[in-house]
């Protein structure tokens, strides 16, 4: 493993004096499964990987036509502590119908935010992704998230709360992988989107999966 028991201090300070250099090495590897197996010494079968690298499609510019609709998926964290999950927001644009449908993922927010900061970021992303209007939002409707749904609604936003029921994260994510396997989903280029893709490829291994959860809500 790379770190002491605190999960932060590198075990090999001569080569990796800071945690940031470990992260840079991880980015160069580009394969979360290889990273976990060869660098962290974890036994991980390849068949547990839900998304294959060859399924990831990138794009440089959005299609010239107006999208059928745009949508913001939001997975709020319940704490801003340094050990907590991040609040994730993902903007998508949907073009076409049925077998011709394409989904373009254009923007990502992934930060530790207070309640009010979450509201501000959500509204800003809704406006920027709305292409002249305000893109509606979908949020998982449990506990703290329910308060966020109601508060955003009270401010005039279009918000839908989704009840996850008894379905776990892996099952939910697995239910939308056909978008990837059939080349119906495309990701913008950029470092924030690279981080989202890494969460896809390392789902179940990566420490955080907030962005995948937010995108899954939007796809559902």
PDB file of C-alpha atoms in Angstrom, residues 68-152:
ATOM      1  CA  UNK A  68     -34.658  17.671 -26.291  1.00  0.00           C
ATOM      2  CA  UNK A  69     -34.092  18.461 -22.614  1.00  0.00           C
ATOM      3  CA  UNK A  70     -31.337  19.086 -20.076  1.00  0.00           C
ATOM      4  CA  UNK A  71     -31.205  17.768 -16.527  1.00  0.00           C
ATOM      5  CA  UNK A  72     -29.089  18.065 -13.363  1.00  0.00           C
ATOM      6  CA  UNK A  73     -28.503  14.984 -11.193  1.00  0.00           C
ATOM      7  CA  UNK A  74     -27.513  15.829  -7.599  1.00  0.00           C
ATOM      8  CA  UNK A  75     -26.105  13.562  -4.883  1.00  0.00           C
ATOM      9  CA  UNK A  76     -25.766  15.759  -1.763  1.00  0.00           C
ATOM     10  CA  UNK A  77     -23.375  14.908   1.053  1.00  0.00           C
ATOM     11  CA  UNK A  78     -24.624  15.205   4.619  1.00  0.00           C
ATOM     12  CA  UNK A  79     -21.403  16.666   6.046  1.00  0.00           C
ATOM     13  CA  UNK A  80     -18.569  19.033   5.082  1.00  0.00           C
ATOM     14  CA  UNK A  81     -16.011  17.165   7.235  1.00  0.00           C
ATOM     15  CA  UNK A  82     -12.732  16.267   5.520  1.00  0.00           C
ATOM     16  CA  UNK A  83     -13.610  12.560   5.685  1.00  0.00           C
ATOM     17  CA  UNK A  84     -17.106  12.995   4.273  1.00  0.00           C
ATOM     18  CA  UNK A  85     -18.360  12.340   0.781  1.00  0.00           C
ATOM     19  CA  UNK A  86     -18.517  15.194  -1.681  1.00  0.00           C
ATOM     20  CA  UNK A  87     -21.687  16.808  -2.983  1.00  0.00           C
ATOM     21  CA  UNK A  88     -21.828  15.888  -6.651  1.00  0.00           C
ATOM     22  CA  UNK A  89     -23.825  17.492  -9.453  1.00  0.00           C
ATOM     23  CA  UNK A  90     -23.797  16.368 -13.072  1.00  0.00           C
ATOM     24  CA  UNK A  91     -25.418  18.163 -16.029  1.00  0.00           C
ATOM     25  CA  UNK A  92     -26.667  16.122 -18.977  1.00  0.00           C
ATOM     26  CA  UNK A  93     -28.285  17.041 -22.312  1.00  0.00           C
ATOM     27  CA  UNK A  94     -30.510  14.550 -24.148  1.00  0.00           C
ATOM     28  CA  UNK A  95     -30.872  14.474 -27.936  1.00  0.00           C
ATOM     29  CA  UNK A  96     -33.102  12.249 -30.061  1.00  0.00           C
ATOM     30  CA  UNK A  97     -35.534   9.475 -29.190  1.00  0.00           C
ATOM     31  CA  UNK A  98     -35.409   5.745 -28.529  1.00  0.00           C
ATOM     32  CA  UNK A  99     -32.646   4.016 -30.536  1.00  0.00           C
ATOM     33  CA  UNK A 100     -31.366   7.410 -31.737  1.00  0.00           C
ATOM     34  CA  UNK A 101     -31.171   8.925 -28.257  1.00  0.00           C
ATOM     35  CA  UNK A 102     -27.807  10.326 -27.156  1.00  0.00           C
ATOM     36  CA  UNK A 103     -26.834  11.700 -23.746  1.00  0.00           C
ATOM     37  CA  UNK A 104     -24.077  14.323 -23.436  1.00  0.00           C
ATOM     38  CA  UNK A 105     -22.508  14.942 -20.024  1.00  0.00           C
ATOM     39  CA  UNK A 106     -21.312  18.553 -20.046  1.00  0.00           C
ATOM     40  CA  UNK A 107     -20.584  19.784 -16.526  1.00  0.00           C
ATOM     41  CA  UNK A 108     -19.615  18.391 -13.132  1.00  0.00           C
ATOM     42  CA  UNK A 109     -19.543  19.906  -9.641  1.00  0.00           C
ATOM     43  CA  UNK A 110     -17.776  17.831  -6.985  1.00  0.00           C
ATOM     44  CA  UNK A 111     -17.119  19.692  -3.727  1.00  0.00           C
ATOM     45  CA  UNK A 112     -17.651  19.612   0.012  1.00  0.00           C
ATOM     46  CA  UNK A 113     -20.446  22.150   0.439  1.00  0.00           C
ATOM     47  CA  UNK A 114     -22.648  23.531   3.190  1.00  0.00           C
ATOM     48  CA  UNK A 115     -26.414  23.458   2.704  1.00  0.00           C
ATOM     49  CA  UNK A 116     -26.535  27.048   1.408  1.00  0.00           C
ATOM     50  CA  UNK A 117     -23.504  26.506  -0.837  1.00  0.00           C
ATOM     51  CA  UNK A 118     -25.244  23.433  -2.279  1.00  0.00           C
ATOM     52  CA  UNK A 119     -28.296  25.541  -3.110  1.00  0.00           C
ATOM     53  CA  UNK A 120     -26.141  28.214  -4.790  1.00  0.00           C
ATOM     54  CA  UNK A 121     -24.122  25.695  -6.827  1.00  0.00           C
ATOM     55  CA  UNK A 122     -27.258  23.807  -7.889  1.00  0.00           C
ATOM     56  CA  UNK A 123     -28.994  26.955  -9.104  1.00  0.00           C
ATOM     57  CA  UNK A 124     -25.878  28.188 -10.918  1.00  0.00           C
ATOM     58  CA  UNK A 125     -25.445  24.838 -12.700  1.00  0.00           C
ATOM     59  CA  UNK A 126     -29.158  24.717 -13.562  1.00  0.00           C
ATOM     60  CA  UNK A 127     -28.876  28.135 -15.180  1.00  0.00           C
ATOM     61  CA  UNK A 128     -25.661  27.436 -17.099  1.00  0.00           C
ATOM     62  CA  UNK A 129     -26.890  24.044 -18.364  1.00  0.00           C
ATOM     63  CA  UNK A 130     -30.390  25.311 -19.170  1.00  0.00           C
ATOM     64  CA  UNK A 131     -29.344  27.017 -22.421  1.00  0.00           C
ATOM     65  CA  UNK A 132     -31.560  30.037 -21.919  1.00  0.00           C
ATOM     66  CA  UNK A 133     -33.794  28.525 -19.259  1.00  0.00           C
ATOM     67  CA  UNK A 134     -33.232  26.593 -16.037  1.00  0.00           C
ATOM     68  CA  UNK A 135     -32.536  22.884 -16.261  1.00  0.00           C
ATOM     69  CA  UNK A 136     -34.657  20.797 -13.849  1.00  0.00           C
ATOM     70  CA  UNK A 137     -32.944  18.835 -11.087  1.00  0.00           C
ATOM     71  CA  UNK A 138     -33.294  15.310  -9.687  1.00  0.00           C
ATOM     72  CA  UNK A 139     -32.169  14.508  -6.145  1.00  0.00           C
ATOM     73  CA  UNK A 140     -32.258  11.313  -4.121  1.00  0.00           C
ATOM     74  CA  UNK A 141     -35.163  11.832  -1.726  1.00  0.00           C
ATOM     75  CA  UNK A 142     -33.980  10.610   1.688  1.00  0.00           C
ATOM     76  CA  UNK A 143     -33.274  12.292   5.037  1.00  0.00           C
ATOM     77  CA  UNK A 144     -31.179  15.479   4.577  1.00  0.00           C
ATOM     78  CA  UNK A 145     -31.776  15.422   0.830  1.00  0.00           C
ATOM     79  CA  UNK A 146     -35.527  15.868   1.341  1.00  0.00           C
ATOM     80  CA  UNK A 147     -34.902  19.235   3.019  1.00  0.00           C
ATOM     81  CA  UNK A 148     -32.790  20.266   0.022  1.00  0.00           C
ATOM     82  CA  UNK A 149     -35.554  19.238  -2.396  1.00  0.00           C
ATOM     83  CA  UNK A 150     -38.149  21.317  -0.542  1.00  0.00           C
ATOM     84  CA  UNK A 151     -35.859  24.339  -0.168  1.00  0.00           C
ATOM     85  CA  UNK A 152     -34.954  24.394  -3.855  1.00  0.00           C
TER      86      UNK A 152
END
